[in-house]
Amino acid sequence: MGMSSLRLVWIYPDLLSTYGDQGNALIVERRAQMRGIQVERIDVRSDQPVPTSGDIYLIGGGEDRPQRLAAERLRKDPGLGQAVARGATLLAVCAGYQIIGHEFVDDLDRVEPGLGLLDVKSGRGPVGRRCVGEVLADVEPTLGLPALSGFENHQGVTHLGPGVKPLARVTAGFGNGTEDGTEGAFAGRVIGTYMHGPVLSRNPALADLLLTWATGVPLTPLEDRWHEQLRAERLRAVRAASA
Ligand code: GLN
């Protein structure tokens, strides 16, 4: 796709946007523009249909009740599923990650069906344990990304099915919250992660991966000196605190 304009769809900012997840949209927008790619950003409220023609879709995290409401609406809207089926890129964070899987447990302790766009199932973690704090994780090598840094706050744990690979393996924090130490999952151009931060602000290389998938062309490198310095400081601090 020789791309002059990129359609960026931010799903349900009114229900799913905790810990500044909207920053993910700002980072994608900015890093595209810095390469001369124009961005048409479409914010889809939960009473609006999800367009099928987007190039990159973003979903954020949320509290348990808004998560249930968002899932109810998304299950009735074929837009996101159709977009993913024709190869659109999707990044879903925390509640969004749980929603795009096969099932999750809602605020009423019921198992809710998800959208089945990623082969994962989420349930509740052990009573009395909430996964809160800094996360550091080494990314699945084939993706070619530096370690991911993020912030997590979730009760849910996510089990990966055979149709996905773990996005990363935690060196600090909980990630998927399972014994295997994995964090997030991906298949094709769909990524789920527990990382807030916002994750794309903390990890610009992940934003560039989404942009590469969506545009199909190599991206001009950006001068990321300050970002790199901040990242290095944070990685050092988290490593020291978890040593
Ligand atoms: N409600 C979900 C959980 O606690 C997701 C939380 C979030 O998105 N921060 O597991």
XYZ file of N, CA and C and ligand atoms in Angstrom:
739
model
N 0.856 -1.204 0.000
C 0.000 0.000 0.000
C 0.894 1.257 0.000
N 1.038 1.926 -1.100
C 1.761 3.200 -1.085
C 0.850 4.216 -0.421
N 1.233 4.681 0.769
C 0.195 5.346 1.561
C 0.436 6.843 1.702
N -0.559 7.645 1.321
C -0.428 9.074 1.573
C -1.282 9.451 2.765
N -2.318 8.678 3.066
C -3.177 8.997 4.203
C -3.544 7.703 4.925
N -3.485 7.754 6.242
C -3.702 6.556 7.043
C -4.937 6.772 7.924
N -5.797 5.783 7.942
C -7.013 5.929 8.764
C -6.797 5.234 10.103
N -6.827 6.045 11.145
C -6.564 5.570 12.500
C -7.875 5.611 13.285
N -8.296 4.450 13.775
C -9.603 4.376 14.442
C -9.402 4.096 15.923
N -9.916 4.970 16.749
C -9.781 4.853 18.205
C -11.167 4.452 18.731
N -11.248 3.197 19.211
C -12.562 2.640 19.525
C -12.999 2.950 20.961
N -14.131 3.550 21.094
C -14.840 3.788 22.350
C -14.041 4.567 23.393
N -13.596 5.769 23.028
C -12.910 6.591 24.031
C -13.799 6.877 25.242
N -15.130 6.790 25.058
C -16.051 7.093 26.175
C -16.115 5.941 27.175
N -15.696 4.739 26.805
C -15.757 3.598 27.727
C -14.379 3.044 28.067
N -13.501 3.049 27.093
C -12.224 2.359 27.271
C -11.061 3.320 27.033
N -10.604 3.940 28.090
C -9.410 4.788 27.969
C -8.871 5.084 29.353
N -8.281 4.071 29.990
C -7.713 4.318 31.321
C -6.223 4.627 31.200
N -5.692 5.252 32.219
C -4.252 5.539 32.304
C -3.707 6.175 31.034
N -4.498 7.085 30.455
C -3.994 7.818 29.300
C -3.819 6.992 28.040
N -4.598 5.907 27.901
C -4.442 5.067 26.705
C -4.674 5.838 25.406
N -5.398 6.948 25.512
C -5.601 7.762 24.312
C -4.262 8.228 23.735
N -3.252 8.287 24.603
C -1.911 8.642 24.138
C -1.433 7.738 23.016
N -1.930 6.499 22.973
C -1.534 5.592 21.883
C -1.934 6.176 20.527
N -3.123 6.772 20.485
C -3.579 7.367 19.226
C -2.699 8.575 18.868
N -2.364 9.373 19.884
C -1.533 10.553 19.617
C -0.162 10.156 19.075
N 0.386 9.078 19.635
C 1.734 8.658 19.211
C 1.709 8.126 17.776
N 0.715 7.296 17.470
C 0.628 6.780 16.092
C 0.485 7.946 15.112
N -0.403 8.880 15.463
C -0.670 10.031 14.613
C 0.626 10.815 14.370
N 1.313 11.118 15.450
C 2.505 11.953 15.385
C 3.632 11.254 14.621
N 3.841 9.979 14.910
C 4.963 9.275 14.265
C 4.688 9.031 12.780
N 3.416 8.964 12.410
C 3.075 8.883 10.986
C 3.334 10.244 10.332
N 2.848 11.303 10.973
C 2.991 12.640 10.388
C 4.459 13.012 10.202
N 5.300 12.590 11.155
C 6.724 12.917 11.059
C 7.380 12.232 9.862
N 6.700 11.204 9.325
C 7.187 10.552 8.089
C 6.439 11.082 6.869
N 5.692 12.145 7.035
C 4.969 12.692 5.891
C 3.714 11.921 5.536
N 3.263 11.039 6.451
C 2.023 10.302 6.202
C 0.885 11.064 6.871
N -0.097 11.442 6.098
C -1.250 12.126 6.683
C -2.124 11.131 7.435
N -2.727 11.598 8.513
C -3.560 10.699 9.307
C -4.969 11.263 9.405
N -5.912 10.385 9.110
C -7.312 10.737 9.389
C -7.684 9.956 10.638
N -7.895 10.682 11.733
C -8.202 9.985 12.984
C -9.711 9.961 13.207
N -10.213 8.777 13.486
C -11.653 8.612 13.683
C -11.882 8.098 15.100
N -12.464 8.925 15.953
C -12.801 8.482 17.306
C -14.233 7.952 17.270
N -14.416 6.674 17.615
C -15.733 6.045 17.511
C -16.322 5.899 18.909
N -17.328 6.685 19.227
C -17.999 6.525 20.529
C -18.831 5.248 20.517
N -19.213 4.819 21.729
C -19.858 3.505 21.832
C -21.269 3.486 21.237
N -21.830 4.662 20.872
C -23.131 4.645 20.186
C -22.955 4.802 18.673
N -21.718 4.668 18.198
C -21.472 4.838 16.763
C -20.938 3.539 16.158
N -21.178 3.336 14.865
C -20.649 2.123 14.234
C -19.141 2.206 14.026
N -18.485 1.050 14.124
C -17.044 0.996 13.871
C -16.837 0.907 12.359
N -16.104 1.860 11.784
C -15.898 1.804 10.322
C -15.046 0.597 9.940
N -15.274 0.081 8.741
C -14.525 -1.109 8.318
C -13.255 -0.734 7.563
N -13.111 0.531 7.194
C -12.038 0.909 6.259
C -10.799 1.455 6.946
N -10.657 1.250 8.271
C -9.486 1.773 8.972
C -8.233 0.977 8.641
N -7.088 1.614 8.846
C -5.806 0.916 8.684
C -5.279 0.432 10.026
N -5.411 1.272 11.063
C -4.977 0.885 12.405
C -6.135 1.150 13.368
N -6.454 0.151 14.191
C -7.491 0.276 15.215
C -6.826 0.179 16.583
N -7.279 1.020 17.497
C -6.757 1.001 18.858
C -7.924 0.871 19.831
N -7.733 0.008 20.846
C -8.722 -0.100 21.931
C -7.950 0.002 23.235
N -8.525 0.711 24.207
C -7.827 0.908 25.473
C -8.367 0.018 26.584
N -7.909 0.304 27.798
C -8.340 -0.440 28.971
C -9.557 0.197 29.614
N -10.130 -0.480 30.598
C -11.302 0.068 31.258
C -11.646 -0.697 32.513
N -12.478 -0.086 33.318
C -12.995 -0.768 34.512
C -13.932 -1.886 34.052
N -14.277 -2.782 35.013
C -15.026 -3.985 34.630
C -16.381 -3.683 33.972
N -17.116 -2.679 34.523
C -18.455 -2.440 33.974
C -18.398 -1.832 32.565
N -17.636 -0.725 32.382
C -17.506 -0.218 31.005
C -16.984 -1.290 30.045
N -16.145 -2.178 30.541
C -15.634 -3.267 29.693
C -16.778 -4.153 29.209
N -17.704 -4.472 30.139
C -18.850 -5.311 29.741
C -19.714 -4.581 28.712
N -19.972 -3.281 28.971
C -20.820 -2.512 28.045
C -20.162 -2.427 26.664
N -18.860 -2.209 26.666
C -18.139 -2.107 25.386
C -18.236 -3.428 24.627
N -18.058 -4.540 25.353
C -18.112 -5.847 24.687
C -19.507 -6.100 24.121
N -20.547 -5.727 24.896
C -21.927 -5.917 24.410
C -22.130 -5.204 23.079
N -21.622 -3.957 23.007
C -21.826 -3.177 21.778
C -20.967 -3.717 20.634
N -19.736 -4.055 20.944
C -18.844 -4.523 19.876
C -19.298 -5.861 19.301
N -19.937 -6.694 20.162
C -20.425 -7.987 19.649
C -21.518 -7.797 18.596
N -22.243 -6.651 18.712
C -23.340 -6.399 17.752
C -22.849 -5.662 16.512
N -21.588 -5.257 16.508
C -21.071 -4.427 15.421
C -20.026 -5.224 14.646
N -20.299 -5.557 13.389
C -19.334 -6.383 12.641
C -18.101 -5.616 12.167
N -18.077 -4.298 12.372
C -17.048 -3.447 11.757
C -15.615 -3.880 12.052
N -15.300 -4.084 13.327
C -13.920 -4.397 13.686
C -13.522 -5.772 13.132
N -14.420 -6.747 13.265
C -14.129 -8.084 12.759
C -13.863 -8.065 11.255
N -14.653 -7.288 10.536
C -14.457 -7.215 9.076
C -13.124 -6.563 8.741
N -12.794 -5.526 9.505
C -11.523 -4.827 9.255
C -10.348 -5.763 9.497
N -10.389 -6.502 10.612
C -9.289 -7.425 10.927
C -9.208 -8.528 9.867
N -10.372 -9.000 9.420
C -10.384 -10.067 8.413
C -9.727 -9.615 7.104
N -9.792 -8.318 6.797
C -9.123 -7.889 5.552
C -7.723 -7.345 5.825
N -7.203 -7.613 7.036
C -5.786 -7.345 7.287
C -5.459 -6.059 8.000
N -6.460 -5.404 8.578
C -6.172 -4.174 9.327
C -5.347 -4.504 10.572
N -4.644 -3.513 11.062
C -3.802 -3.657 12.249
C -4.622 -3.271 13.480
N -4.459 -4.056 14.565
C -5.223 -3.770 15.790
C -4.316 -3.893 17.003
N -4.343 -2.881 17.850
C -3.662 -2.952 19.144
C -4.718 -2.761 20.227
N -4.844 -3.752 21.120
C -5.853 -3.680 22.181
C -5.155 -3.814 23.533
N -5.525 -2.938 24.455
C -4.841 -2.873 25.743
C -5.779 -3.315 26.864
N -5.314 -4.222 27.700
C -5.943 -4.592 28.966
C -7.416 -4.992 28.788
N -8.380 -4.169 29.191
C -9.775 -4.558 28.966
C -10.016 -4.823 27.482
N -9.421 -4.006 26.627
C -9.565 -4.195 25.180
C -8.990 -5.533 24.736
N -7.858 -5.900 25.314
C -7.201 -7.185 25.032
C -8.139 -8.327 25.420
N -8.738 -8.224 26.607
C -9.660 -9.285 27.042
C -10.873 -9.371 26.109
N -11.374 -8.213 25.678
C -12.567 -8.193 24.822
C -12.313 -8.843 23.464
N -11.125 -8.646 22.907
C -10.898 -9.223 21.565
C -10.604 -10.723 21.616
N -10.446 -11.276 22.816
C -10.266 -12.722 22.955
C -11.602 -13.465 22.893
N -11.580 -14.752 23.253
C -12.807 -15.566 23.182
C -13.755 -15.298 24.343
N -13.210 -15.026 25.526
C -14.091 -14.786 26.686
C -13.334 -14.086 27.799
N -14.101 -13.454 28.692
C -13.524 -12.841 29.889
C -14.592 -12.867 30.971
N -14.199 -12.578 32.208
C -15.181 -12.566 33.300
C -15.565 -11.120 33.586
N -16.867 -10.854 33.648
C -17.331 -9.472 33.756
C -17.523 -9.041 35.205
N -18.040 -7.829 35.383
C -18.215 -7.252 36.721
C -19.286 -7.993 37.518
N -20.118 -8.809 36.852
C -21.162 -9.573 37.539
C -20.716 -11.021 37.740
N -19.420 -11.250 37.536
C -18.826 -12.591 37.673
C -19.362 -13.598 36.666
N -19.786 -13.089 35.546
C -20.251 -13.992 34.479
C -19.173 -14.100 33.410
N -19.142 -15.259 32.769
C -18.231 -15.401 31.628
C -18.910 -14.764 30.414
N -18.271 -13.752 29.877
C -18.820 -13.027 28.720
C -18.096 -13.463 27.455
N -18.814 -13.658 26.362
C -18.095 -13.914 25.112
C -17.363 -12.656 24.642
N -16.177 -12.852 24.106
C -15.460 -11.742 23.481
C -15.689 -11.774 21.981
N -14.811 -11.118 21.241
C -14.997 -11.029 19.790
C -14.296 -12.157 19.046
N -13.440 -12.905 19.741
C -12.750 -14.017 19.093
C -11.776 -13.590 18.003
N -11.229 -12.393 18.118
C -10.260 -11.932 17.117
C -8.843 -12.357 17.463
N -8.660 -12.833 18.683
C -7.363 -13.326 19.137
C -7.646 -14.577 19.962
N -6.811 -15.614 19.751
C -7.064 -16.908 20.395
C -6.568 -16.895 21.845
N -7.254 -16.122 22.677
C -6.940 -16.081 24.112
C -8.245 -16.119 24.906
N -8.136 -16.573 26.162
C -9.289 -16.579 27.079
C -8.853 -15.936 28.376
N -9.691 -15.054 28.898
C -9.338 -14.403 30.161
C -10.292 -14.820 31.256
N -9.750 -14.985 32.426
C -10.569 -15.279 33.598
C -10.099 -14.386 34.735
N -10.605 -14.663 35.934
C -10.140 -13.880 37.077
C -8.892 -14.518 37.664
N -7.986 -13.678 38.122
C -6.795 -14.175 38.802
C -7.140 -14.595 40.220
N -6.142 -15.087 40.964
C -6.384 -15.539 42.327
C -6.982 -14.431 43.196
N -7.895 -14.829 44.088
C -8.541 -13.862 44.995
C -7.449 -13.138 45.789
N -7.611 -11.828 45.905
C -6.658 -11.057 46.703
C -5.420 -10.636 45.933
N -5.282 -11.113 44.712
C -4.142 -10.647 43.930
C -4.621 -9.791 42.770
N -4.169 -8.557 42.746
C -4.397 -7.713 41.591
C -3.026 -7.414 41.001
N -2.927 -7.474 39.706
C -1.625 -7.248 39.067
C -1.450 -5.753 38.855
N -0.661 -5.140 39.689
C -0.504 -3.682 39.640
C 0.980 -3.335 39.677
N 1.381 -2.427 38.808
C 2.748 -1.912 38.892
C 3.449 -1.870 37.550
N 4.751 -1.721 37.613
C 5.570 -1.618 36.402
C 5.773 -3.003 35.778
N 5.827 -3.040 34.476
C 6.115 -4.275 33.734
C 7.325 -4.021 32.828
N 8.170 -5.021 32.760
C 9.247 -5.027 31.760
C 9.179 -6.371 31.073
N 9.333 -6.396 29.780
C 9.173 -7.679 29.100
C 10.012 -7.724 27.826
N 10.635 -8.893 27.595
C 11.425 -9.107 26.376
C 10.502 -9.610 25.281
N 10.559 -8.949 24.155
C 9.599 -9.199 23.073
C 9.973 -10.455 22.286
N 8.957 -11.158 21.828
C 9.124 -12.320 20.934
C 10.128 -11.930 19.833
N 11.233 -12.684 19.727
C 12.351 -12.251 18.877
C 11.981 -11.940 17.426
N 11.024 -12.685 16.857
C 10.723 -12.440 15.436
C 10.175 -11.031 15.185
N 9.696 -10.376 16.226
C 9.158 -9.031 16.028
C 10.270 -7.973 15.991
N 11.444 -8.346 16.492
C 12.600 -7.443 16.376
C 12.455 -6.134 17.129
N 11.898 -6.181 18.321
C 11.704 -4.942 19.092
C 12.515 -4.972 20.381
N 12.919 -3.803 20.871
C 13.570 -3.760 22.180
C 12.575 -4.067 23.299
N 13.089 -4.295 24.513
C 12.235 -4.651 25.655
C 11.082 -3.661 25.811
N 9.928 -4.187 26.190
C 8.757 -3.337 26.395
C 8.687 -2.894 27.855
N 8.274 -1.651 28.023
C 8.074 -1.111 29.366
C 6.626 -0.645 29.459
N 5.991 -0.890 30.598
C 4.606 -0.457 30.732
C 4.159 -0.437 32.175
N 2.910 -0.056 32.348
C 2.278 -0.063 33.665
C 1.047 -0.945 33.555
N 0.803 -1.774 34.583
C -0.378 -2.646 34.519
C -1.236 -2.485 35.770
N -2.515 -2.721 35.606
C -3.459 -2.746 36.734
C -4.673 -3.553 36.302
N -4.674 -4.845 36.656
C -5.791 -5.700 36.232
C -5.975 -6.850 37.202
N -7.205 -7.335 37.254
C -7.530 -8.530 38.041
C -7.496 -9.770 37.141
N -7.824 -9.545 35.880
C -7.932 -10.668 34.948
C -6.585 -11.300 34.635
N -6.634 -12.588 34.296
C -5.453 -13.275 33.777
C -5.837 -13.841 32.407
N -4.860 -13.965 31.538
C -5.161 -14.357 30.164
C -4.341 -15.573 29.754
N -5.043 -16.576 29.242
C -4.412 -17.826 28.796
C -4.371 -17.819 27.272
N -3.219 -18.190 26.736
C -3.049 -18.136 25.284
C -3.391 -19.467 24.641
N -4.104 -19.428 23.545
C -4.414 -20.627 22.768
C -3.335 -20.862 21.714
N -3.468 -21.968 20.963
C -2.446 -22.300 19.965
C -2.397 -21.330 18.776
N -3.424 -20.514 18.622
C -3.465 -19.605 17.468
C -2.729 -18.298 17.666
N -2.078 -18.129 18.805
C -1.332 -16.879 19.044
C 0.061 -17.215 19.561
N 0.930 -16.209 19.510
C 2.226 -16.295 20.189
C 2.219 -15.260 21.292
N 2.988 -15.506 22.353
C 3.112 -14.444 23.358
C 3.804 -13.231 22.740
N 3.314 -12.053 23.074
C 3.978 -10.836 22.595
C 5.357 -10.728 23.233
N 5.446 -11.117 24.506
C 6.697 -10.899 25.245
C 6.722 -11.806 26.467
N 7.877 -11.794 27.159
C 8.025 -12.539 28.425
C 8.469 -11.560 29.491
N 7.784 -11.581 30.608
C 8.057 -10.566 31.634
C 9.395 -10.826 32.331
N 10.100 -9.726 32.574
C 11.270 -9.795 33.461
C 10.947 -9.039 34.744
N 9.880 -8.258 34.731
C 9.332 -7.642 35.941
C 7.837 -7.479 35.721
N 7.054 -7.654 36.795
C 5.604 -7.508 36.680
C 4.927 -8.829 36.336
N 3.614 -8.757 36.016
C 2.795 -9.960 35.849
C 2.457 -10.272 34.395
N 2.189 -9.268 33.585
C 1.763 -9.533 32.203
C 0.462 -10.307 32.180
N 0.444 -11.453 31.485
C -0.794 -12.236 31.390
C -1.242 -12.811 32.735
N -0.349 -12.765 33.715
C -0.749 -13.210 35.063
C -0.739 -14.719 35.234
N -0.219 -15.431 34.243
C -0.181 -16.903 34.303
C 1.227 -17.354 34.710
N 1.333 -18.649 35.002
C 2.611 -19.218 35.463
C 3.726 -19.105 34.415
N 3.335 -19.045 33.144
C 4.357 -19.137 32.096
C 5.139 -17.840 31.864
N 4.765 -16.769 32.579
C 5.537 -15.526 32.472
C 5.373 -14.775 31.165
N 4.315 -15.101 30.419
C 4.120 -14.392 29.162
C 3.396 -13.066 29.389
N 3.536 -12.199 28.427
C 2.809 -10.916 28.455
C 2.234 -10.673 27.064
N 0.910 -10.434 27.029
C 0.264 -10.119 25.764
C 0.278 -11.294 24.802
N -0.238 -11.045 23.622
C -0.310 -12.074 22.589
C -0.445 -11.377 21.244
N -0.049 -12.087 20.190
C -0.297 -11.537 18.855
C -0.497 -12.653 17.841
N -1.176 -12.306 16.783
C -1.353 -13.202 15.638
C -1.634 -12.302 14.451
N -0.942 -12.554 13.351
C -1.117 -11.660 12.201
C -0.804 -10.240 12.606
N -1.738 -9.339 12.347
C -1.511 -7.927 12.689
C -2.331 -7.499 13.898
N -2.686 -8.473 14.716
C -3.481 -8.166 15.916
C -2.620 -8.389 17.151
N -2.536 -7.357 17.987
C -1.740 -7.451 19.218
C -2.629 -7.124 20.404
N -2.523 -7.939 21.452
C -3.143 -7.607 22.736
C -2.063 -7.499 23.783
N -2.213 -6.559 24.723
C -1.212 -6.385 25.777
C -1.889 -5.857 27.034
N -1.296 -6.163 28.182
C -1.788 -5.556 29.427
C -1.140 -4.204 29.703
N -0.233 -3.776 28.841
C 0.567 -2.602 29.170
C -0.110 -1.273 28.858
N -0.238 -0.472 29.913
C -0.570 0.945 29.756
C 0.752 1.713 29.790
N 0.653 2.998 29.793
C 1.885 3.786 29.934
C 1.777 5.228 29.461
N 1.103 5.535 28.332
C 0.564 4.629 27.308
C 1.690 3.789 26.662
N 1.335 2.566 26.287
C 2.353 1.622 25.830
C 3.111 2.140 24.601
N 2.441 2.874 23.714
C 3.154 3.322 22.512
C 4.039 4.524 22.791
N 3.704 5.260 23.833
C 4.569 6.360 24.233
C 5.823 5.813 24.914
N 5.643 4.788 25.734
C 6.802 4.167 26.389
C 7.658 3.365 25.404
N 7.010 2.905 24.328
C 7.696 1.989 23.399
C 7.451 2.411 21.953
N 8.107 3.499 21.521
C 7.840 3.991 20.163
C 8.116 2.952 19.087
N 9.019 2.007 19.362
C 9.303 0.987 18.338
C 8.061 0.133 18.072
N 7.222 -0.040 19.082
C 5.979 -0.797 18.882
C 5.011 0.013 18.007
N 4.985 1.327 18.232
C 4.154 2.191 17.374
C 4.629 2.080 15.928
N 5.951 2.059 15.740
C 6.480 1.968 14.377
C 6.182 0.609 13.741
N 6.137 -0.434 14.574
C 5.767 -1.751 14.023
C 4.333 -1.703 13.478
N 3.423 -1.092 14.240
C 2.037 -0.975 13.762
C 1.995 -0.187 12.456
N 2.772 0.892 12.419
C 2.781 1.720 11.206
C 3.363 0.962 10.018
N 4.377 0.153 10.273
C 4.968 -0.630 9.179
C 3.962 -1.647 8.654
N 3.275 -2.326 9.586
C 2.249 -3.290 9.157
C 1.179 -2.601 8.324
N 0.771 -1.429 8.795
C -0.364 -0.758 8.146
C 0.013 -0.136 6.814
N 1.249 0.354 6.701
C 1.612 1.038 5.451
C 2.260 0.075 4.473
N 2.868 -0.979 4.992
C 3.538 -1.938 4.117
C 4.852 -1.424 3.554
N 5.323 -0.303 4.068
C 6.612 0.225 3.583
C 7.555 0.460 4.764
N 8.878 0.380 4.505
C 9.809 0.670 5.603
C 9.686 2.148 5.989
N 9.813 2.440 7.265
C 9.635 3.820 7.725
C 10.991 4.502 7.860
N 11.017 5.792 7.568
C 12.243 6.559 7.816
C 12.504 6.561 9.318
N 13.749 6.282 9.730
C 14.038 6.344 11.171
C 13.836 7.770 11.696
N 13.439 7.893 12.957
C 13.263 9.213 13.562
C 14.358 9.444 14.595
N 14.635 10.695 14.832
C 15.598 11.077 15.864
C 14.902 10.920 17.222
N 15.237 9.838 17.949
C 14.518 9.516 19.190
C 15.413 9.643 20.411
N 16.382 10.574 20.352
C 17.400 10.622 21.417
C 16.792 10.813 22.812
N 15.868 11.783 22.921
C 15.300 12.079 24.252
C 14.449 10.923 24.729
N 13.703 10.386 23.783
C 12.867 9.239 24.118
C 13.729 8.081 24.615
N 14.814 7.845 23.902
C 15.701 6.734 24.259
C 16.288 6.947 25.649
N 16.644 8.206 25.938
C 17.230 8.498 27.247
C 16.214 8.243 28.364
N 14.986 8.709 28.144
C 13.930 8.474 29.144
C 13.667 6.990 29.323
N 13.625 6.281 28.205
C 13.397 4.826 28.270
C 14.502 4.137 29.058
N 15.742 4.508 28.755
C 16.871 3.865 29.426
C 16.787 4.113 30.935
N 16.422 5.350 31.316
C 16.307 5.668 32.752
C 15.228 4.816 33.406
N 14.100 4.695 32.717
C 13.006 3.921 33.310
C 13.356 2.432 33.401
N 13.941 1.909 32.346
C 14.306 0.483 32.369
C 15.286 0.209 33.508
N 16.258 1.126 33.667
C 17.226 0.950 34.764
C 16.524 0.942 36.111
N 15.602 1.912 36.294
C 14.913 2.045 37.583
C 14.071 0.813 37.879
N 13.354 0.292 36.867
C 12.490 -0.870 37.102
C 13.347 -2.096 37.358
N 14.442 -2.229 36.596
C 15.331 -3.386 36.823
C 15.902 -3.338 38.235
N 16.320 -2.157 38.675
C 16.912 -2.032 40.016
C 15.865 -2.367 41.083
N 14.631 -1.874 40.875
C 13.583 -2.110 41.889
C 13.171 -3.576 41.938
N 13.306 -4.301 40.823
C 12.831 -5.686 40.830
C 13.994 -6.669 41.024
N 15.227 -6.159 41.183
C 16.395 -7.062 41.334
C 16.371 -7.740 42.704
N -11.259 -4.870 34.055
C -10.121 -5.612 33.625
C -9.361 -6.320 34.748
O -9.302 -5.841 35.865
C -9.203 -4.705 32.841
C -8.618 -3.601 33.653
C -7.928 -2.544 32.816
O -8.239 -2.392 31.649
N -7.048 -1.773 33.449
O -8.805 -7.371 34.506
